[in-house]
Amino acid sequence: MIKKLPKVSVERRPRTAKIAVFPPSKSPDSMHALFSRWIDFKHRDIRPSTYRNYVHALKLSLPHLGEKPLKQLTVLDVEALVSAVYQERGPKTAGRVLRVVAWRCGRR
């Protein structure tokens, strides 16, 4: 009976995910430069989907922390980032951004 069933070929859809690209930084002492160096380092050790998630989270943080010098970063700056992303994108995305930025800054 199984041999009499018709053969069905499954057509796979093409992959449409875009390659994640993190923009280059202008200032070597900024948070943007730190994020850029970190994401380049992590790229070889993580899956492509994880890399895309990291790039997305870091891109969302650039307008708020990108030009900030490393030595001037405060907890209030990170809180302002999370509040802004929460208002723009919602709690789930704000949590992702916080996790990536906090992990990059050495807090886990």
mmCIF file of C-alpha atoms in Angstrom:
data_model
loop_
_atom_site.group_PDB
_atom_site.id
_atom_site.type_symbol
_atom_site.label_atom_id
_atom_site.label_comp_id
_atom_site.label_asym_id
_atom_site.label_seq_id
_atom_site.Cartn_x
_atom_site.Cartn_y
_atom_site.Cartn_z
ATOM 1 C CA MET A 1 0.000 0.000 0.000
ATOM 2 C CA ILE A 2 2.839 2.456 0.816
ATOM 3 C CA LYS A 3 4.454 1.765 -2.568
ATOM 4 C CA LYS A 4 1.251 2.842 -4.332
ATOM 5 C CA LEU A 5 1.220 6.305 -2.726
ATOM 6 C CA PRO A 6 2.252 9.084 -5.120
ATOM 7 C CA LYS A 7 5.728 10.562 -4.717
ATOM 8 C CA VAL A 8 5.680 14.168 -3.611
ATOM 9 C CA SER A 9 8.661 16.381 -4.208
ATOM 10 C CA VAL A 10 9.128 19.155 -1.695
ATOM 11 C CA GLU A 11 10.314 22.402 -3.214
ATOM 12 C CA ARG A 12 12.592 24.351 -0.906
ATOM 13 C CA ARG A 13 12.294 28.066 -0.795
ATOM 14 C CA PRO A 14 15.429 30.055 -1.542
ATOM 15 C CA ARG A 15 17.354 31.633 1.287
ATOM 16 C CA THR A 16 16.563 35.298 1.489
ATOM 17 C CA ALA A 17 18.415 36.399 4.615
ATOM 18 C CA LYS A 18 20.632 39.378 3.951
ATOM 19 C CA ILE A 19 24.230 39.370 5.078
ATOM 20 C CA ALA A 20 24.573 41.446 8.215
ATOM 21 C CA VAL A 21 27.003 44.338 7.863
ATOM 22 C CA PHE A 22 28.119 46.512 10.734
ATOM 23 C CA PRO A 23 29.069 50.041 9.596
ATOM 24 C CA PRO A 24 32.670 51.175 10.144
ATOM 25 C CA SER A 25 33.409 53.657 12.913
ATOM 26 C CA LYS A 26 34.847 57.147 12.501
ATOM 27 C CA SER A 27 36.459 57.624 15.890
ATOM 28 C CA PRO A 28 38.843 54.970 17.303
ATOM 29 C CA ASP A 29 37.927 55.732 20.938
ATOM 30 C CA SER A 30 34.152 55.591 20.598
ATOM 31 C CA MET A 31 31.672 52.921 21.599
ATOM 32 C CA HIS A 32 31.043 52.382 17.884
ATOM 33 C CA ALA A 33 34.696 51.377 17.393
ATOM 34 C CA LEU A 34 34.523 49.039 20.389
ATOM 35 C CA PHE A 35 31.352 47.396 19.073
ATOM 36 C CA SER A 36 32.929 47.066 15.628
ATOM 37 C CA ARG A 37 36.060 45.363 16.952
ATOM 38 C CA TRP A 38 34.012 43.070 19.188
ATOM 39 C CA ILE A 39 31.601 41.988 16.449
ATOM 40 C CA ASP A 40 34.532 41.285 14.087
ATOM 41 C CA PHE A 41 36.122 39.121 16.777
ATOM 42 C CA LYS A 42 32.888 37.251 17.595
ATOM 43 C CA HIS A 43 32.006 36.616 13.947
ATOM 44 C CA ARG A 44 34.261 33.569 13.645
ATOM 45 C CA ASP A 45 32.909 31.843 16.780
ATOM 46 C CA ILE A 46 29.144 32.176 16.387
ATOM 47 C CA ARG A 47 26.423 31.014 14.024
ATOM 48 C CA PRO A 48 25.337 33.342 11.204
ATOM 49 C CA SER A 49 21.932 33.868 12.808
ATOM 50 C CA THR A 50 23.537 34.866 16.118
ATOM 51 C CA TYR A 51 25.836 37.240 14.259
ATOM 52 C CA ARG A 52 22.815 38.855 12.555
ATOM 53 C CA ASN A 53 21.091 39.265 15.939
ATOM 54 C CA TYR A 54 24.201 40.881 17.462
ATOM 55 C CA VAL A 55 24.607 43.259 14.515
ATOM 56 C CA HIS A 56 20.939 44.226 14.707
ATOM 57 C CA ALA A 57 21.151 44.940 18.438
ATOM 58 C CA LEU A 58 24.360 46.930 18.088
ATOM 59 C CA LYS A 59 22.990 48.955 15.166
ATOM 60 C CA LEU A 60 20.046 49.976 17.350
ATOM 61 C CA SER A 61 22.476 51.179 20.016
ATOM 62 C CA LEU A 62 24.593 53.301 17.656
ATOM 63 C CA PRO A 63 22.356 56.423 17.617
ATOM 64 C CA HIS A 64 22.463 56.514 21.424
ATOM 65 C CA LEU A 65 25.965 55.292 22.297
ATOM 66 C CA GLY A 66 27.893 55.248 19.022
ATOM 67 C CA GLU A 67 29.856 58.504 19.292
ATOM 68 C CA LYS A 68 30.185 58.347 23.071
ATOM 69 C CA PRO A 69 33.850 58.032 24.174
ATOM 70 C CA LEU A 70 34.546 54.820 26.060
ATOM 71 C CA LYS A 71 35.745 56.611 29.186
ATOM 72 C CA GLN A 72 32.568 58.669 29.426
ATOM 73 C CA LEU A 73 30.044 55.815 29.258
ATOM 74 C CA THR A 74 27.821 55.639 32.325
ATOM 75 C CA VAL A 75 25.002 53.459 33.566
ATOM 76 C CA LEU A 76 22.607 56.306 32.842
ATOM 77 C CA ASP A 77 23.648 56.231 29.176
ATOM 78 C CA VAL A 78 22.769 52.538 28.958
ATOM 79 C CA GLU A 79 19.478 53.140 30.764
ATOM 80 C CA ALA A 80 18.627 55.918 28.286
ATOM 81 C CA LEU A 81 19.428 53.538 25.422
ATOM 82 C CA VAL A 82 17.157 50.834 26.814
ATOM 83 C CA SER A 83 14.343 53.337 27.425
ATOM 84 C CA ALA A 84 14.591 54.678 23.873
ATOM 85 C CA VAL A 85 14.646 51.223 22.289
ATOM 86 C CA TYR A 86 11.755 50.164 24.531
ATOM 87 C CA GLN A 87 9.687 53.108 23.260
ATOM 88 C CA GLU A 88 10.652 52.548 19.591
ATOM 89 C CA ARG A 89 10.694 48.759 19.331
ATOM 90 C CA GLY A 90 9.154 47.260 22.458
ATOM 91 C CA PRO A 91 10.323 45.285 25.487
ATOM 92 C CA LYS A 92 11.632 42.207 23.687
ATOM 93 C CA THR A 93 14.012 44.171 21.462
ATOM 94 C CA ALA A 94 15.047 46.414 24.360
ATOM 95 C CA GLY A 95 15.993 43.307 26.344
ATOM 96 C CA ARG A 96 18.039 41.932 23.461
ATOM 97 C CA VAL A 97 19.896 45.212 23.020
ATOM 98 C CA LEU A 98 20.592 45.403 26.754
ATOM 99 C CA ARG A 99 21.919 41.830 26.834
ATOM 100 C CA VAL A 100 24.291 42.404 23.901
ATOM 101 C CA VAL A 101 25.543 45.771 25.143
ATOM 102 C CA ALA A 102 25.912 44.554 28.733
ATOM 103 C CA TRP A 103 27.696 41.412 27.567
ATOM 104 C CA ARG A 104 30.049 43.509 25.473
ATOM 105 C CA CYS A 105 30.738 45.821 28.414
ATOM 106 C CA GLY A 106 31.628 42.923 30.682
ATOM 107 C CA ARG A 107 28.390 42.591 32.656
ATOM 108 C CA ARG A 108 26.536 39.300 32.473
#
